[in-house]
Tab-separated table of C-alpha atoms and ligand atoms in Angstrom:
chain	number	residue	atom	x	y	z
A	3	MET	CA	63.324	-3.063	136.927
A	4	ILE	CA	60.370	-1.666	135.012
A	5	ILE	CA	58.142	1.178	135.900
A	6	VAL	CA	54.401	0.644	134.574
A	7	MET	CA	52.875	4.042	134.280
A	8	LYS	CA	49.227	4.403	134.768
A	9	GLN	CA	46.851	4.337	131.770
A	10	GLY	CA	46.812	7.883	130.420
A	11	ALA	CA	49.728	9.004	132.479
A	12	ALA	CA	50.585	12.681	131.360
A	13	PRO	CA	53.748	13.289	129.429
A	14	THR	CA	54.953	15.519	132.214
A	15	GLU	CA	54.701	12.486	134.727
A	16	ILE	CA	56.521	10.366	132.372
A	17	GLU	CA	59.194	12.915	132.047
A	18	ALA	CA	59.493	13.208	135.861
A	19	VAL	CA	60.047	9.613	136.110
A	20	VAL	CA	62.629	9.395	133.486
A	21	ASN	CA	64.493	12.437	135.053
A	22	ARG	CA	64.534	10.578	138.536
A	23	VAL	CA	65.869	7.331	136.816
A	24	GLU	CA	68.641	9.268	134.994
A	25	GLU	CA	69.464	11.326	138.314
A	26	LEU	CA	70.204	8.008	139.900
A	27	GLY	CA	72.588	7.081	137.040
A	28	TYR	CA	70.893	4.566	135.079
A	29	LYS	CA	69.649	4.499	131.442
A	30	VAL	CA	66.136	4.454	130.475
A	31	HIS	CA	64.259	2.413	127.822
A	32	LEU	CA	60.801	3.978	127.092
A	33	SER	CA	58.207	1.725	125.631
A	34	ARG	CA	55.020	3.663	124.490
A	35	GLY	CA	52.276	1.098	124.179
A	36	GLU	CA	48.790	1.840	122.946
A	37	ALA	CA	47.393	1.825	126.481
A	38	ARG	CA	50.300	2.595	128.734
A	39	THR	CA	53.830	3.580	128.769
A	40	ILE	CA	56.485	1.400	130.381
A	41	VAL	CA	59.807	2.810	131.572
A	42	GLY	CA	62.614	0.307	131.721
A	43	ILE	CA	65.586	0.871	133.954
A	44	ILE	CA	68.800	-0.594	132.455
A	45	GLY	CA	71.766	-0.943	134.592
A	46	ALA	CA	73.633	-3.904	135.950
A	47	ASP	CA	72.878	-3.195	139.441
A	48	ASP	CA	69.270	-2.043	139.133
A	49	TYR	CA	68.430	-4.633	141.948
A	50	LEU	CA	69.868	-2.078	144.368
A	51	LEU	CA	67.062	0.344	143.517
A	52	ASN	CA	64.356	0.861	146.110
A	53	GLN	CA	60.826	0.363	144.429
A	54	ASP	CA	59.309	3.113	146.637
A	55	THR	CA	61.410	5.689	145.059
A	56	PHE	CA	59.399	5.472	141.929
A	57	GLU	CA	56.051	4.158	143.259
A	58	VAL	CA	55.465	7.540	144.943
A	59	LEU	CA	55.857	9.489	141.893
A	60	ASP	CA	52.630	10.770	140.176
A	61	GLY	CA	51.369	8.618	137.291
A	62	VAL	CA	53.386	5.546	138.288
A	63	GLU	CA	51.062	2.342	138.612
A	64	LYS	CA	53.693	-0.164	139.899
A	65	THR	CA	57.218	-1.415	139.544
A	66	VAL	CA	58.272	-4.834	138.774
A	67	ARG	CA	61.618	-6.421	139.337
A	68	ILE	CA	62.826	-8.389	136.414
A	69	MET	CA	65.036	-11.171	137.831
A	70	GLN	CA	66.309	-12.317	134.746
A	71	PRO	CA	69.555	-10.917	133.334
A	72	TYR	CA	67.842	-10.073	130.043
A	73	LYS	CA	65.578	-7.304	130.836
A	74	LEU	CA	64.216	-5.813	127.570
A	75	ALA	CA	63.664	-9.213	126.020
A	76	SER	CA	61.820	-10.472	129.065
A	77	ARG	CA	58.195	-11.204	129.277
A	78	ASP	CA	57.885	-9.175	132.333
A	79	PHE	CA	58.996	-6.181	130.199
A	80	SER	CA	56.315	-6.291	127.829
A	81	GLY	CA	53.226	-8.589	128.495
A	82	ALA	CA	52.018	-8.473	125.010
A	83	ALA	CA	53.732	-10.374	122.382
A	84	SER	CA	55.760	-8.210	119.933
A	85	GLU	CA	54.722	-8.153	116.311
A	86	ILE	CA	57.348	-7.120	113.680
A	87	PRO	CA	55.806	-5.930	110.363
A	88	VAL	CA	57.856	-7.058	107.292
A	89	GLY	CA	57.209	-5.798	103.739
A	90	PRO	CA	53.850	-4.861	102.616
A	91	ASN	CA	52.108	-8.116	104.078
A	92	ALA	CA	53.880	-10.070	106.742
A	93	VAL	CA	53.766	-9.550	110.420
A	94	ILE	CA	55.927	-11.721	112.489
A	95	GLY	CA	54.471	-12.531	115.727
A	96	GLY	CA	50.811	-11.887	114.625
A	97	LYS	CA	48.040	-14.529	114.413
A	98	LYS	CA	49.426	-15.548	111.052
A	99	ILE	CA	52.535	-18.023	110.998
A	100	VAL	CA	55.117	-16.421	108.775
A	101	VAL	CA	56.997	-18.887	106.405
A	102	MET	CA	60.412	-17.709	105.278
A	103	ALA	CA	61.765	-20.049	102.477
A	104	GLY	CA	64.438	-20.225	99.919
A	105	PRO	CA	67.842	-21.608	99.292
A	106	CYS	CA	70.652	-21.688	101.766
A	107	SER	CA	72.879	-19.764	99.403
A	108	VAL	CA	71.966	-17.492	96.464
A	109	GLU	CA	73.867	-19.408	93.718
A	110	SER	CA	72.553	-17.531	90.484
A	111	ARG	CA	70.087	-15.094	89.235
A	112	GLU	CA	67.848	-17.962	87.720
A	113	GLN	CA	68.104	-20.146	90.663
A	114	ILE	CA	66.853	-17.411	93.301
A	115	LEU	CA	64.294	-16.033	90.970
A	116	GLU	CA	62.997	-19.455	90.201
A	117	THR	CA	62.882	-20.298	93.788
A	118	ALA	CA	61.132	-17.018	94.886
A	119	HIS	CA	58.277	-17.611	92.309
A	120	ALA	CA	57.878	-21.141	93.408
A	121	ILE	CA	57.760	-20.229	97.292
A	122	LYS	CA	55.427	-17.343	96.794
A	123	GLU	CA	52.976	-19.746	94.804
A	124	ALA	CA	53.182	-22.256	97.780
A	125	GLY	CA	52.347	-19.446	100.222
A	126	ALA	CA	55.587	-18.382	101.630
A	127	THR	CA	55.739	-14.750	102.642
A	128	VAL	CA	59.315	-13.991	102.943
A	129	LEU	CA	62.303	-14.951	100.747
A	130	ARG	CA	65.517	-16.297	102.354
A	131	GLY	CA	69.010	-16.700	100.736
A	132	GLY	CA	72.538	-16.434	101.914
A	133	ALA	CA	74.970	-14.081	100.130
A	134	PHE	CA	77.539	-14.115	102.828
A	135	LYS	CA	78.012	-17.675	103.973
A	136	PRO	CA	79.501	-18.810	107.212
A	137	ARG	CA	81.084	-21.933	106.022
A	138	SER	CA	83.004	-24.480	108.264
A	139	SER	CA	85.553	-24.578	105.622
A	140	PRO	CA	87.395	-21.443	104.040
A	141	TYR	CA	87.688	-23.643	100.823
A	142	SER	CA	83.773	-23.944	100.665
A	143	PHE	CA	81.742	-21.533	98.643
A	144	GLN	CA	81.437	-18.411	100.511
A	145	GLY	CA	78.554	-16.651	98.880
A	146	LEU	CA	78.113	-14.364	96.023
A	147	GLY	CA	78.349	-11.323	98.197
A	148	GLU	CA	76.890	-8.086	96.770
A	149	GLU	CA	76.076	-9.938	93.506
A	150	GLY	CA	73.832	-12.314	95.487
A	151	LEU	CA	72.144	-9.297	97.308
A	152	LYS	CA	71.359	-7.822	93.738
A	153	PHE	CA	69.627	-11.051	92.733
A	154	LEU	CA	67.699	-11.031	95.968
A	155	ALA	CA	66.589	-7.733	95.260
A	156	GLU	CA	65.419	-8.420	91.855
A	157	ALA	CA	63.405	-11.357	93.164
A	158	ARG	CA	61.734	-9.066	95.860
A	159	GLU	CA	60.928	-6.650	92.815
A	160	GLN	CA	59.375	-9.523	90.828
A	161	THR	CA	57.414	-11.266	93.478
A	162	GLY	CA	56.930	-8.462	96.279
A	163	LEU	CA	58.345	-10.849	98.824
A	164	PRO	CA	60.529	-9.053	101.515
A	165	ILE	CA	63.923	-10.632	101.875
A	166	ILE	CA	66.096	-11.928	104.700
A	167	THR	CA	69.864	-12.587	104.366
A	168	GLU	CA	72.786	-13.067	106.767
A	169	VAL	CA	75.144	-10.464	108.020
A	170	MET	CA	78.346	-12.012	109.469
A	171	SER	CA	80.327	-8.707	110.349
A	172	SER	CA	79.546	-5.258	111.329
A	173	ASP	CA	81.682	-4.192	108.309
A	174	ASP	CA	78.859	-5.529	106.063
A	175	ILE	CA	76.039	-4.008	107.941
A	176	GLU	CA	75.642	-0.756	105.689
A	177	LEU	CA	75.981	-2.785	102.413
A	178	ILE	CA	73.473	-5.579	103.296
A	179	GLY	CA	71.281	-2.949	104.926
A	180	GLU	CA	70.889	-1.375	101.430
A	181	TYR	CA	69.084	-4.477	100.226
A	182	THR	CA	67.672	-6.624	102.951
A	183	ASP	CA	64.427	-6.313	104.815
A	184	ILE	CA	65.630	-8.424	107.577
A	185	PHE	CA	69.229	-8.947	108.949
A	186	GLN	CA	69.806	-12.663	109.804
A	187	VAL	CA	72.412	-13.313	112.407
A	188	GLY	CA	73.562	-17.017	112.132
A	189	ALA	CA	74.174	-19.438	114.953
A	190	ARG	CA	77.943	-18.677	115.023
A	191	ASN	CA	77.344	-15.090	115.887
A	192	ASN	CA	74.647	-15.419	118.708
A	193	GLN	CA	77.668	-14.214	120.808
A	194	ASN	CA	79.354	-11.846	118.508
A	195	TYR	CA	78.605	-8.886	120.685
A	196	SER	CA	80.127	-6.083	118.691
A	197	LEU	CA	78.041	-7.245	115.625
A	198	LEU	CA	74.956	-7.497	117.835
A	199	LYS	CA	75.525	-3.964	119.322
A	200	ALA	CA	76.108	-2.613	115.842
A	201	LEU	CA	72.674	-4.116	114.757
A	202	GLY	CA	71.031	-2.527	117.802
A	203	LYS	CA	71.783	0.810	116.052
A	204	THR	CA	70.026	-0.056	112.869
A	205	ASN	CA	66.279	0.222	112.277
A	206	LYS	CA	65.616	-2.930	110.547
A	207	PRO	CA	64.381	-6.147	111.992
A	208	VAL	CA	66.992	-8.545	113.221
A	209	PHE	CA	66.555	-12.417	113.128
A	210	LEU	CA	68.888	-13.969	115.730
A	211	LYS	CA	69.611	-17.761	115.796
A	212	ARG	CA	70.574	-19.606	118.699
A	213	GLY	CA	74.254	-20.598	119.068
A	214	ILE	CA	75.775	-23.924	117.997
A	215	SER	CA	75.758	-25.153	121.699
A	216	GLY	CA	74.015	-22.076	122.878
A	217	THR	CA	71.815	-22.077	125.843
A	218	ILE	CA	68.273	-20.390	125.873
A	219	GLN	CA	69.744	-17.752	128.058
A	220	GLU	CA	72.786	-17.071	125.860
A	221	LEU	CA	70.129	-16.683	122.945
A	222	LEU	CA	68.142	-14.070	124.989
A	223	MET	CA	71.272	-12.191	126.240
A	224	GLY	CA	72.290	-11.749	122.477
A	225	ALA	CA	68.747	-10.446	121.835
A	226	GLU	CA	69.225	-8.141	124.687
A	227	TYR	CA	72.423	-6.710	123.069
A	228	ILE	CA	70.368	-5.576	120.218
A	229	LEU	CA	67.444	-4.506	122.173
A	230	SER	CA	69.510	-2.277	124.585
A	231	GLY	CA	71.083	-0.551	121.512
A	232	GLY	CA	67.413	0.840	120.810
A	233	ASN	CA	66.315	-1.692	118.121
A	234	MET	CA	63.226	-3.421	119.449
A	235	GLN	CA	62.651	-5.278	116.216
A	236	VAL	CA	64.256	-8.696	117.088
A	237	MET	CA	63.105	-12.310	116.760
A	238	VAL	CA	64.836	-15.262	118.042
A	239	CYS	CA	65.310	-18.691	116.128
A	240	GLU	CA	65.640	-22.360	117.450
A	241	ARG	CA	67.776	-24.010	114.946
A	242	GLY	CA	68.895	-27.160	116.686
A	243	ILE	CA	71.930	-27.445	119.078
A	244	ARG	CA	75.011	-29.720	119.035
A	245	THR	CA	74.430	-32.679	121.405
A	246	TYR	CA	76.289	-36.145	121.575
A	247	GLU	CA	73.713	-37.463	119.064
A	248	THR	CA	75.292	-37.786	115.608
A	249	SER	CA	72.410	-39.324	113.506
A	250	THR	CA	71.162	-35.825	112.952
A	251	ARG	CA	73.190	-32.672	111.892
A	252	ASN	CA	71.715	-31.053	115.175
A	253	THR	CA	69.270	-31.797	117.847
A	254	PHE	CA	66.238	-29.553	117.265
A	255	ASP	CA	65.105	-28.528	120.621
A	256	ILE	CA	61.333	-28.548	120.489
A	257	ASN	CA	61.220	-27.502	124.319
A	258	ALA	CA	62.796	-24.136	123.259
A	259	ILE	CA	59.678	-22.949	121.462
A	260	PRO	CA	57.151	-22.945	124.330
A	261	LEU	CA	59.917	-22.022	126.841
A	262	LEU	CA	60.804	-19.003	124.699
A	263	LYS	CA	57.105	-17.965	124.301
A	264	GLY	CA	57.024	-17.923	128.159
A	265	LEU	CA	60.383	-16.112	128.786
A	266	THR	CA	60.154	-13.544	126.059
A	267	HIS	CA	57.607	-11.226	124.210
A	268	LEU	CA	59.860	-11.552	121.112
A	269	PRO	CA	58.600	-13.583	118.134
A	270	VAL	CA	59.965	-17.172	118.068
A	271	VAL	CA	61.098	-18.746	114.797
A	272	ALA	CA	61.802	-22.449	114.225
A	273	ASP	CA	64.385	-23.596	111.637
A	274	PRO	CA	63.742	-27.316	111.077
A	275	ALA	CA	66.302	-27.571	108.204
A	276	HIS	CA	69.487	-26.764	110.353
A	277	GLY	CA	67.742	-28.309	113.175
A	278	THR	CA	67.721	-31.699	111.348
A	279	GLY	CA	69.989	-31.671	108.478
A	280	GLN	CA	67.746	-34.062	106.595
A	281	TRP	CA	64.945	-33.119	104.335
A	282	GLU	CA	62.848	-36.106	105.271
A	283	LEU	CA	62.757	-34.678	108.909
A	284	VAL	CA	61.965	-31.036	107.967
A	285	GLY	CA	58.235	-31.421	107.501
A	286	PRO	CA	57.710	-33.449	110.687
A	287	VAL	CA	59.735	-31.014	112.877
A	288	ALA	CA	58.050	-28.013	111.094
A	289	LYS	CA	54.606	-29.393	112.259
A	290	ALA	CA	55.880	-29.982	115.741
A	291	ALA	CA	57.191	-26.487	115.978
A	292	VAL	CA	53.862	-24.906	114.655
A	293	ALA	CA	52.054	-27.090	117.275
A	294	ALA	CA	54.400	-26.033	120.021
A	295	GLY	CA	53.624	-22.218	119.243
A	296	ALA	CA	56.185	-21.051	116.813
A	297	ASP	CA	55.442	-17.750	115.282
A	298	ALA	CA	57.362	-18.402	112.039
A	299	LEU	CA	59.383	-21.072	110.221
A	300	MET	CA	62.471	-20.760	108.163
A	301	ILE	CA	62.746	-23.550	105.647
A	302	GLU	CA	65.334	-24.212	102.962
A	303	VAL	CA	63.926	-24.744	99.391
A	304	HIS	CA	66.183	-25.373	96.378
A	305	PRO	CA	64.990	-26.070	92.841
A	306	ASN	CA	67.356	-28.931	92.514
A	307	PRO	CA	68.682	-30.002	96.059
A	308	SER	CA	71.027	-32.516	94.732
A	309	LYS	CA	72.792	-29.746	92.963
A	310	ALA	CA	72.789	-27.137	95.622
A	311	TRP	CA	76.037	-25.547	96.666
A	312	SER	CA	75.275	-25.748	100.285
A	313	ASP	CA	72.888	-27.649	102.514
A	314	GLY	CA	71.123	-29.718	99.655
A	315	ALA	CA	70.487	-32.575	101.998
A	316	GLN	CA	68.186	-30.333	103.986
A	317	SER	CA	66.358	-28.497	101.363
A	318	LEU	CA	63.060	-29.237	100.126
A	319	THR	CA	62.092	-29.252	96.300
A	320	PRO	CA	59.499	-26.611	95.677
A	321	GLU	CA	57.078	-29.485	95.200
A	322	ARG	CA	57.672	-30.823	98.582
A	323	PHE	CA	57.706	-27.361	100.037
A	324	GLY	CA	54.081	-26.807	98.546
A	325	GLN	CA	52.847	-30.042	100.061
A	326	LEU	CA	54.267	-29.251	103.545
A	327	MET	CA	52.388	-25.775	103.341
A	328	ALA	CA	49.275	-27.598	102.705
A	329	GLU	CA	49.780	-29.933	105.545
A	330	LEU	CA	50.798	-27.223	108.091
A	331	LYS	CA	47.451	-25.411	107.608
A	332	PRO	CA	45.248	-27.714	109.747
A	333	ILE	CA	47.885	-27.666	112.428
A	334	ALA	CA	48.185	-23.944	112.499
A	335	GLU	CA	44.350	-23.779	112.740
A	336	ALA	CA	44.391	-26.307	115.671
A	337	VAL	CA	46.521	-23.933	117.624
A	338	GLY	CA	44.373	-20.884	116.654
A	339	ARG	CA	46.771	-19.608	113.923
A	340	GLY	CA	46.664	-19.225	110.345
A	341	ILE	CA	49.418	-19.778	107.960
B	6	PEP	C1	71.650	-20.695	107.102
B	6	PEP	O1	70.679	-20.060	107.651
B	6	PEP	O2	71.885	-21.063	105.992
B	6	PEP	C2	72.721	-20.839	108.296
B	6	PEP	C3	74.054	-20.773	107.928
B	6	PEP	O3	72.220	-21.132	109.404
B	6	PEP	P1	72.892	-21.422	110.890
B	6	PEP	O4	73.400	-20.033	111.276
B	6	PEP	O5	71.819	-21.763	111.720
B	6	PEP	O6	74.084	-22.406	110.853
B	7	MN	MN1	72.007	-23.366	105.188
């Protein structure tokens, strides 16, 4: 349940509501908006609560029951779309669609620096690159680790682009947190609840991908783990799901984009590279995602995809990426956004 306070409710009135909730044995999540404060009641059985208990208190406008199992992630919790500022210029979830681009893996200093400059030139506002890679085989390249993080940080220094990189284990949060602007949680960890809980205790944005065969509800419950830990800077990403179809690496679920926009206030990102596995399909699916309402895109770009150490088949060359950025512009404008 959420308790919506009246506009301009006094701090003492808010405090009295919080005290009442806590007396009843529930946890509180306070959201102080520009106009009004919302008190979220968190507890597995909050449906047992009587709404009148709170509606009689001074300063309370109304209470709203949130029927979905995800509460803080729900659209009902916060009617307004959440905006997540990243770096000096990017706001994820704002009017402008944010494009995060870069190689699947950081392979060398030269490779990431060259890519960073190229994607910046093309209009991307966040640099991606994996330093800790979740590979299906233990014999495949596992990422450069901290060395890769250092190369990413140098690329940020040179270009001013904030960086996003994947964290696979709670043991690495501290190290990766020293470098990254956004923690990426990959598809394989959508339901790694100990990792998600630990990220809930950090104060950096978290980019959460949908599980390999994950449902939308499982994606949002993953987000709820981070939010309930106190970190409200979470974005969710559609990256394709495994279906019976084998012609593509995954099946990009375009439905997920408008559906998520309705179910959650969190920014929604589309990853057409992992969603398709084929570079020829990345542009068309990216355009469809923008038309469907995505707040951001994540696109793999490599200076020489045929030599990439991972995911070359789905990576765009910097040139193709530049062309795609130009083609996305009118589509973003047609849906009232910029890019
Ligand atoms: C990636 O972004 O390179 C990645 C490993 O993605 P996913 O978790 O979606 O497979
Ligand atoms: Mn990849």
